[in-house]
XYZ file of C-alpha atoms in Angstrom:
243
model
C 58.021 143.914 -151.480
C 62.179 144.595 -151.489
C 64.557 144.709 -148.879
C 68.015 144.792 -148.836
C 69.833 141.074 -148.654
C 71.751 141.644 -145.341
C 68.489 143.164 -143.918
C 66.660 140.055 -144.779
C 69.387 137.874 -143.415
C 68.444 139.662 -139.969
C 65.142 137.841 -140.142
C 67.006 134.418 -139.543
C 68.153 135.935 -136.322
C 64.584 137.039 -135.674
C 63.186 133.532 -136.226
C 65.905 132.135 -134.155
C 64.774 134.504 -131.405
C 61.239 133.477 -131.762
C 62.035 129.727 -131.856
C 63.991 129.900 -128.441
C 60.984 132.290 -127.095
C 58.538 129.010 -128.167
C 61.062 126.624 -126.438
C 61.068 128.351 -123.332
C 57.355 128.733 -123.486
C 57.074 124.938 -123.952
C 59.797 124.309 -121.243
C 57.681 126.449 -118.999
C 54.513 124.162 -119.668
C 56.445 120.793 -119.705
C 58.526 121.425 -116.639
C 58.854 117.816 -114.915
C 58.485 119.520 -111.498
C 54.934 120.430 -112.532
C 53.973 116.725 -112.888
C 56.024 115.765 -109.690
C 54.136 118.653 -107.854
C 50.879 117.269 -108.853
C 51.923 113.569 -107.337
C 53.546 115.157 -104.249
C 50.181 117.123 -103.462
C 48.198 113.954 -103.798
C 50.540 112.294 -101.510
C 50.367 115.329 -98.995
C 46.380 115.189 -99.189
C 46.599 111.212 -98.471
C 48.729 111.655 -95.539
C 46.491 114.611 -94.361
C 43.402 112.520 -94.431
C 45.191 109.658 -92.996
C 46.405 112.004 -90.217
C 42.586 113.341 -89.598
C 41.525 109.473 -89.188
C 43.796 108.762 -86.775
C 43.286 111.796 -84.718
C 39.586 111.389 -85.025
C 40.102 107.439 -83.518
C 42.099 108.776 -80.829
C 39.783 111.481 -79.648
C 36.957 108.830 -79.734
C 39.096 106.450 -77.385
C 40.331 109.647 -75.356
C 36.661 110.535 -74.460
C 35.892 106.933 -73.784
C 38.842 106.630 -71.139
C 37.557 109.887 -69.853
C 34.157 108.441 -69.636
C 35.221 105.179 -67.691
C 37.411 107.053 -65.442
C 34.335 109.283 -64.538
C 32.402 106.186 -63.832
C 35.492 104.658 -61.629
C 35.285 108.235 -59.726
C 31.590 107.669 -59.079
C 31.842 104.052 -57.789
C 34.615 105.015 -55.538
C 32.789 107.816 -54.285
C 29.547 105.733 -53.656
C 31.756 103.200 -52.141
C 33.234 105.817 -49.602
C 29.782 107.102 -48.850
C 28.683 103.615 -47.878
C 31.707 102.812 -45.752
C 31.163 106.253 -43.981
C 27.438 105.374 -43.345
C 28.494 102.030 -41.874
C 31.140 103.697 -39.713
C 28.445 106.154 -38.501
C 26.383 103.331 -37.225
C 23.346 101.797 -38.870
C 21.068 98.962 -38.132
C 21.566 95.595 -39.051
C 19.170 95.542 -41.994
C 21.161 98.794 -43.112
C 24.358 96.925 -42.783
C 23.360 94.158 -44.682
C 22.296 96.438 -47.645
C 25.627 98.605 -47.564
C 27.536 95.339 -47.437
C 25.513 93.851 -50.558
C 26.022 97.172 -52.070
C 29.749 97.304 -51.563
C 30.122 94.000 -53.158
C 28.258 95.030 -56.062
C 30.471 98.171 -56.355
C 33.448 96.469 -56.011
C 32.564 94.251 -58.893
C 31.485 97.273 -61.036
C 34.770 98.936 -60.146
C 36.841 95.710 -61.221
C 34.936 95.704 -64.590
C 35.189 99.320 -65.258
C 38.926 99.158 -64.311
C 39.459 96.163 -66.648
C 37.625 98.045 -69.643
C 39.732 101.292 -68.599
C 43.055 99.412 -68.826
C 42.187 97.957 -72.261
C 40.950 101.261 -73.479
C 44.095 103.099 -72.479
C 46.277 100.485 -74.169
C 44.351 101.022 -77.469
C 44.605 104.709 -77.148
C 48.373 104.434 -76.435
C 48.382 102.389 -79.855
C 46.439 105.102 -81.488
C 48.544 107.777 -80.164
C 51.357 106.078 -81.630
C 49.611 105.982 -85.136
C 48.940 109.790 -84.652
C 52.666 110.482 -84.182
C 53.509 108.469 -87.347
C 50.936 110.078 -89.488
C 52.122 113.370 -88.426
C 55.616 112.529 -89.181
C 54.709 111.184 -92.495
C 52.492 114.093 -93.449
C 55.514 116.493 -92.470
C 57.895 114.449 -94.817
C 55.285 114.789 -97.367
C 54.753 118.432 -97.377
C 58.824 118.690 -97.097
C 58.980 116.953 -100.398
C 56.349 119.057 -101.972
C 57.826 122.133 -100.696
C 61.254 120.899 -102.020
C 59.839 120.306 -105.331
C 58.147 123.837 -105.402
C 61.319 125.341 -104.681
C 63.038 123.775 -107.593
C 59.963 124.651 -109.962
C 60.275 128.241 -108.917
C 63.955 128.265 -109.579
C 63.477 126.718 -113.131
C 60.606 129.514 -113.785
C 63.072 132.145 -112.573
C 65.924 130.822 -115.016
C 63.216 130.807 -117.983
C 62.101 134.089 -117.286
C 65.485 135.557 -117.446
C 65.962 133.753 -120.594
C 62.866 135.079 -122.006
C 63.480 138.452 -121.121
C 66.837 138.230 -122.607
C 65.559 137.063 -125.861
C 62.777 139.679 -125.741
C 65.214 142.302 -125.720
C 67.340 140.729 -128.666
C 63.971 140.391 -130.634
C 62.846 143.886 -130.202
C 66.132 145.187 -131.206
C 65.888 143.305 -134.353
C 62.665 144.426 -135.218
C 63.334 147.979 -134.641
C 66.301 147.487 -137.271
C 63.818 146.245 -139.609
C 61.715 148.353 -142.359
C 58.134 148.469 -140.816
C 56.597 146.714 -143.907
C 58.960 143.789 -143.578
C 58.604 143.378 -139.995
C 54.785 143.373 -140.324
C 54.913 140.930 -143.251
C 57.191 138.424 -140.862
C 54.813 139.034 -138.185
C 51.529 138.266 -140.217
C 53.280 135.133 -141.409
C 54.135 134.002 -137.930
C 50.871 134.744 -136.775
C 49.364 132.355 -139.498
C 52.141 129.697 -140.055
C 54.107 129.513 -136.896
C 57.507 130.026 -138.491
C 57.827 133.102 -140.569
C 61.252 133.009 -142.118
C 63.837 130.374 -143.100
C 67.287 129.927 -144.985
C 67.193 128.228 -148.333
C 69.796 125.566 -148.117
C 70.350 124.333 -151.656
C 66.829 123.670 -152.705
C 65.437 123.232 -149.189
C 63.530 125.628 -147.069
C 64.917 125.553 -143.481
C 61.629 126.685 -142.053
C 59.523 123.676 -143.431
C 62.380 121.245 -144.226
C 60.616 120.663 -147.805
C 62.706 120.871 -151.124
C 61.395 123.354 -153.341
C 60.241 121.868 -156.783
C 62.628 122.691 -160.005
C 60.305 125.495 -161.236
C 59.920 127.182 -158.103
C 63.828 126.907 -157.209
C 64.500 128.541 -160.513
C 62.130 131.355 -159.894
C 63.705 131.867 -156.490
C 67.111 131.853 -157.929
C 66.356 134.371 -160.678
C 64.672 136.739 -158.386
C 66.754 140.076 -157.919
C 68.821 139.793 -154.569
C 66.648 142.377 -153.090
C 63.245 140.696 -153.703
C 61.622 139.601 -150.564
C 60.674 135.759 -151.810
C 58.653 133.305 -150.046
C 58.532 129.431 -149.977
C 55.751 127.946 -152.080
C 55.085 124.927 -149.551
C 55.018 127.001 -146.074
C 54.794 130.436 -147.073
C 57.921 131.492 -144.554
C 60.225 134.374 -146.447
C 63.181 132.690 -148.176
C 66.310 133.993 -147.025
C 68.880 133.548 -149.793
C 72.669 133.320 -148.672
C 75.246 133.764 -151.074
C 75.458 130.212 -152.265
C 71.580 129.824 -152.351
C 71.502 131.793 -156.048
């Protein structure tokens, strides 16, 4: 294959555009924010689980407080009923039974109220835990949102850089002979890097020096011959001092 030396030199611009596109893709896959988001998501899940545990414990105690309140109300209602019966007039036997029951109800009410006070204190402590857990979750979600925002900004910048480079690449390819562009793309698909500058005896695509025989063949080739590196297969672009 033959191509004007100036046209061949455009392959270096094409290779640089492709290298930059590869770098953009690598940066997209290895953004530090991606790993940070994974950790922040794990932290947010943990804080969310902690909140659920705290809320569940609070709800259980809240139900217990309400149960005790209901029992105290029932005891008080029974006590009031007994007092009403005593005030309405009752036999001596009934008065004795009512007095005994009132004593029992008083003791029961005292026990229930002590339990109620203890559980209410526990509930208050758990309510504080719920508040702290909710605040911790909000902080974790805020950190996650901040990292996601920075990731989105970085991706947007990479998309701009990628679009610019793809535009440049398209212009270069359109200016190349179809057969030369096809050869370049075929080598790139197989080897990754499809063109490199011959720098002295070294191919810039693979960074390997050509042996003396191969170097002589390359230098003796016509200026418009499309030559390739025997090591990596890339198209060797010869500058003025490469011959």
